[in-house]
Amino acid sequence: WFTTSSILRYYRFLYIYKIHFIVLNKMKTSVKKINCTQNKYKKIALVAHDNMKDCMLEFVNKHLDTLSKFKIITTNSTGKVIKKILSKENIKVECLSSVKSGPIGGDMQIAQQIISNKIGLLIFFKNPLLIQAHESDIASLCRISDLYNIFYTTNSRVADKLILDLEKELKSKKKNTEILLTMDKKFKNDSFLLQNYEYNREQELNN
């Protein structure tokens, strides 16, 4: 037969188990899982220098609903900071990927994806008061962004405006596919310089 103390221990175990189950269940349901649109739009690249990480976090928090509808790519340290703040808010964004840190080639990896027509918007919060060790890579990334004529800015106020325009177009019935970073190849927005260069090179090779 069970003793009184063993019965009490049994009911205590059931009570603790029940509380544990309730807490775990609440934790599961409290995580807000956000799914981005997989292949419809180009990626948004988010890059921030070390002294500008707080600025990037504020930007991501402000525009999270809109950003979560797109694939996001970041450099390594920027991605870690963004993931950390998202986990604190119990938000899981599935379409956040990272490349290497900027000083060891990450900026060049972002540039390569711009060239490959995979990125349509670059938000790059640079520190204008410091010269970086990889300044040449930064200059190359900005040059590629200009050459391939993507939406990009290093200014937080302009970044806010670009995301607000995206949000507006997502809600619009008559969508502006250019603003929405469409993957449709007929909306290729290469700069005049790039188009002219490619045309002249083709003419040279054919002559």
CSV table of C-alpha atoms in Angstrom, one decimal:
chain,number,residue,atom,x,y,z
A,1,TRP,CA,0.0,0.0,0.0
A,2,PHE,CA,1.1,3.6,-0.6
A,3,THR,CA,2.0,5.6,2.4
A,4,THR,CA,0.7,9.2,2.9
A,5,SER,CA,4.1,10.6,2.1
A,6,SER,CA,4.5,8.6,-1.2
A,7,ILE,CA,1.0,9.8,-2.3
A,8,LEU,CA,1.9,13.4,-1.6
A,9,ARG,CA,5.2,13.0,-3.5
A,10,TYR,CA,3.2,11.5,-6.4
A,11,TYR,CA,0.7,14.5,-6.5
A,12,ARG,CA,3.6,16.9,-6.2
A,13,PHE,CA,5.2,15.3,-9.2
A,14,LEU,CA,2.0,15.6,-11.2
A,15,TYR,CA,1.6,19.3,-10.3
A,16,ILE,CA,5.2,20.1,-11.3
A,17,TYR,CA,4.8,18.2,-14.5
A,18,LYS,CA,1.6,20.0,-15.3
A,19,ILE,CA,3.2,23.4,-14.7
A,20,HIS,CA,6.2,22.5,-16.8
A,21,PHE,CA,3.9,21.3,-19.6
A,22,ILE,CA,1.9,24.6,-19.5
A,23,VAL,CA,5.1,26.8,-19.6
A,24,LEU,CA,6.5,24.8,-22.5
A,25,ASN,CA,3.3,25.1,-24.4
A,26,LYS,CA,3.1,28.8,-23.9
A,27,MET,CA,6.7,29.2,-25.0
A,28,LYS,CA,6.0,27.3,-28.3
A,29,THR,CA,2.9,29.3,-29.1
A,30,SER,CA,4.5,32.7,-28.2
A,31,VAL,CA,7.2,32.2,-30.9
A,32,LYS,CA,6.1,34.3,-33.9
A,33,LYS,CA,7.2,32.4,-36.9
A,34,ILE,CA,7.5,34.6,-40.0
A,35,ASN,CA,7.8,33.0,-43.5
A,36,CYS,CA,9.2,35.1,-46.3
A,37,THR,CA,8.2,35.0,-49.9
A,38,GLN,CA,10.6,32.3,-51.3
A,39,ASN,CA,11.3,33.0,-54.9
A,40,LYS,CA,9.1,35.9,-56.0
A,41,TYR,CA,11.4,38.8,-55.1
A,42,LYS,CA,15.1,39.5,-54.9
A,43,LYS,CA,16.9,39.5,-51.6
A,44,ILE,CA,17.4,42.4,-49.3
A,45,ALA,CA,21.0,42.8,-48.1
A,46,LEU,CA,21.6,44.3,-44.7
A,47,VAL,CA,25.2,45.3,-43.7
A,48,ALA,CA,26.4,47.5,-40.8
A,49,HIS,CA,29.8,48.3,-39.4
A,50,ASP,CA,30.5,47.6,-35.8
A,51,ASN,CA,29.7,51.2,-34.6
A,52,MET,CA,26.5,51.1,-36.6
A,53,LYS,CA,25.0,47.8,-35.4
A,54,ASP,CA,22.6,49.7,-33.0
A,55,CYS,CA,21.3,51.7,-35.9
A,56,MET,CA,20.7,48.5,-37.9
A,57,LEU,CA,18.9,46.9,-35.0
A,58,GLU,CA,16.6,49.9,-34.7
A,59,PHE,CA,16.0,49.8,-38.4
A,60,VAL,CA,15.1,46.1,-38.4
A,61,ASN,CA,12.8,46.4,-35.4
A,62,LYS,CA,11.0,49.3,-37.0
A,63,HIS,CA,10.4,47.5,-40.4
A,64,LEU,CA,10.3,43.9,-39.3
A,65,ASP,CA,6.9,43.1,-40.8
A,66,THR,CA,7.9,44.3,-44.2
A,67,LEU,CA,11.5,42.8,-44.1
A,68,SER,CA,10.1,39.4,-43.1
A,69,LYS,CA,8.3,39.2,-46.5
A,70,PHE,CA,11.7,39.0,-48.3
A,71,LYS,CA,14.8,36.9,-48.1
A,72,ILE,CA,17.4,38.7,-46.1
A,73,ILE,CA,21.1,38.3,-46.5
A,74,THR,CA,23.7,39.8,-44.2
A,75,THR,CA,27.4,39.8,-43.4
A,76,ASN,CA,28.3,37.5,-40.6
A,77,SER,CA,28.5,39.8,-37.6
A,78,THR,CA,25.5,41.8,-38.7
A,79,GLY,CA,23.5,38.6,-39.0
A,80,LYS,CA,24.4,37.4,-35.6
A,81,VAL,CA,23.3,40.7,-34.0
A,82,ILE,CA,20.0,40.6,-35.9
A,83,LYS,CA,19.3,37.0,-34.9
A,84,LYS,CA,20.1,37.8,-31.3
A,85,ILE,CA,17.5,40.6,-31.1
A,86,LEU,CA,14.9,38.5,-33.0
A,87,SER,CA,15.3,35.6,-30.5
A,88,LYS,CA,14.8,38.0,-27.6
A,89,GLU,CA,11.5,39.1,-29.2
A,90,ASN,CA,10.6,35.4,-29.7
A,91,ILE,CA,10.5,35.9,-33.5
A,92,LYS,CA,11.8,33.3,-35.9
A,93,VAL,CA,12.7,34.5,-39.4
A,94,GLU,CA,13.4,31.5,-41.6
A,95,CYS,CA,14.8,33.3,-44.6
A,96,LEU,CA,17.8,35.1,-42.9
A,97,SER,CA,21.2,33.9,-44.3
A,98,SER,CA,24.7,35.2,-43.8
A,99,VAL,CA,28.0,35.4,-45.7
A,100,LYS,CA,31.5,36.0,-44.3
A,101,SER,CA,32.3,39.2,-42.3
A,102,GLY,CA,33.1,42.2,-44.4
A,103,PRO,CA,36.8,42.4,-43.7
A,104,ILE,CA,37.4,38.8,-44.8
A,105,GLY,CA,35.4,38.9,-48.0
A,106,GLY,CA,31.7,39.3,-47.0
A,107,ASP,CA,31.3,42.5,-48.9
A,108,MET,CA,32.6,40.9,-52.1
A,109,GLN,CA,30.2,37.9,-51.6
A,110,ILE,CA,27.3,40.4,-51.4
A,111,ALA,CA,28.6,42.1,-54.5
A,112,GLN,CA,28.7,38.8,-56.3
A,113,GLN,CA,25.0,38.2,-55.6
A,114,ILE,CA,24.2,41.6,-56.9
A,115,ILE,CA,26.0,40.7,-60.1
A,116,SER,CA,24.1,37.5,-60.2
A,117,ASN,CA,20.8,39.4,-60.0
A,118,LYS,CA,19.9,37.9,-56.6
A,119,ILE,CA,19.9,41.1,-54.6
A,120,GLY,CA,17.6,44.0,-55.3
A,121,LEU,CA,18.1,46.3,-52.3
A,122,LEU,CA,21.2,47.0,-50.2
A,123,ILE,CA,21.0,48.8,-46.9
A,124,PHE,CA,24.6,49.5,-45.9
A,125,PHE,CA,25.1,51.5,-42.6
A,126,LYS,CA,28.8,52.6,-42.9
A,127,ASN,CA,30.6,54.5,-40.2
A,128,PRO,CA,31.5,57.8,-41.9
A,129,LEU,CA,34.0,58.7,-39.2
A,130,LEU,CA,36.3,55.7,-39.6
A,131,ILE,CA,38.5,54.3,-42.4
A,132,GLN,CA,38.0,50.5,-42.5
A,133,ALA,CA,40.8,48.0,-43.2
A,134,HIS,CA,38.8,46.7,-46.1
A,135,GLU,CA,37.9,50.1,-47.6
A,136,SER,CA,38.7,48.9,-51.1
A,137,ASP,CA,36.0,46.1,-50.7
A,138,ILE,CA,33.5,48.6,-49.4
A,139,ALA,CA,34.2,50.9,-52.4
A,140,SER,CA,33.8,47.9,-54.8
A,141,LEU,CA,30.4,46.9,-53.2
A,142,CYS,CA,29.1,50.5,-53.7
A,143,ARG,CA,30.5,50.6,-57.2
A,144,ILE,CA,28.8,47.3,-58.1
A,145,SER,CA,25.5,48.6,-56.6
A,146,ASP,CA,25.7,51.7,-58.8
A,147,LEU,CA,26.8,49.7,-61.9
A,148,TYR,CA,23.9,47.2,-61.6
A,149,ASN,CA,21.5,50.0,-60.6
A,150,ILE,CA,20.0,48.3,-57.6
A,151,PHE,CA,18.2,50.2,-54.8
A,152,TYR,CA,20.8,50.9,-52.2
A,153,THR,CA,21.7,53.5,-49.5
A,154,THR,CA,24.1,54.1,-46.7
A,155,ASN,CA,21.7,56.6,-45.0
A,156,SER,CA,19.1,55.5,-42.4
A,157,ARG,CA,16.5,58.1,-43.4
A,158,VAL,CA,16.6,57.0,-47.1
A,159,ALA,CA,16.5,53.4,-45.9
A,160,ASP,CA,13.3,54.1,-44.0
A,161,LYS,CA,11.8,55.7,-47.1
A,162,LEU,CA,12.7,52.7,-49.3
A,163,ILE,CA,11.2,50.2,-46.9
A,164,LEU,CA,8.0,52.3,-46.6
A,165,ASP,CA,7.8,52.4,-50.4
A,166,LEU,CA,8.1,48.6,-50.4
A,167,GLU,CA,5.4,48.3,-47.7
A,168,LYS,CA,3.1,50.5,-49.7
A,169,GLU,CA,3.6,48.5,-52.9
A,170,LEU,CA,3.0,45.2,-51.1
A,171,LYS,CA,-0.4,46.5,-49.9
A,172,SER,CA,-1.3,48.0,-53.3
A,173,LYS,CA,-3.6,46.2,-55.6
A,174,LYS,CA,-1.8,47.6,-58.7
A,175,LYS,CA,1.8,46.6,-57.7
A,176,ASN,CA,4.8,48.4,-59.1
A,177,THR,CA,7.0,45.4,-59.9
A,178,GLU,CA,10.2,47.5,-60.2
A,179,ILE,CA,9.9,48.8,-56.6
A,180,LEU,CA,9.0,45.3,-55.4
A,181,LEU,CA,12.4,43.9,-56.4
A,182,THR,CA,10.8,41.4,-58.8
A,183,MET,CA,12.8,38.4,-60.1
A,184,ASP,CA,11.2,38.8,-63.5
A,185,LYS,CA,14.1,39.2,-66.0
A,186,LYS,CA,12.2,41.6,-68.2
A,187,PHE,CA,12.5,44.2,-65.4
A,188,LYS,CA,16.3,44.2,-65.6
A,189,ASN,CA,17.5,47.6,-64.3
A,190,ASP,CA,21.2,47.7,-65.3
A,191,SER,CA,22.7,51.1,-65.5
A,192,PHE,CA,23.2,52.9,-68.8
A,193,LEU,CA,27.0,52.6,-68.3
A,194,LEU,CA,26.8,48.8,-68.0
A,195,GLN,CA,24.4,48.4,-70.9
A,196,ASN,CA,26.6,50.6,-73.0
A,197,TYR,CA,29.8,48.7,-72.0
A,198,GLU,CA,28.3,45.3,-72.8
A,199,TYR,CA,27.0,46.6,-76.2
A,200,ASN,CA,30.4,48.1,-77.1
A,201,ARG,CA,32.2,44.9,-76.1
A,202,GLU,CA,29.9,42.8,-78.2
A,203,GLN,CA,30.5,45.1,-81.2
A,204,GLU,CA,34.2,44.8,-80.7
A,205,LEU,CA,34.1,41.0,-80.5
A,206,ASN,CA,31.9,40.8,-83.6
A,207,ASN,CA,34.2,43.0,-85.7
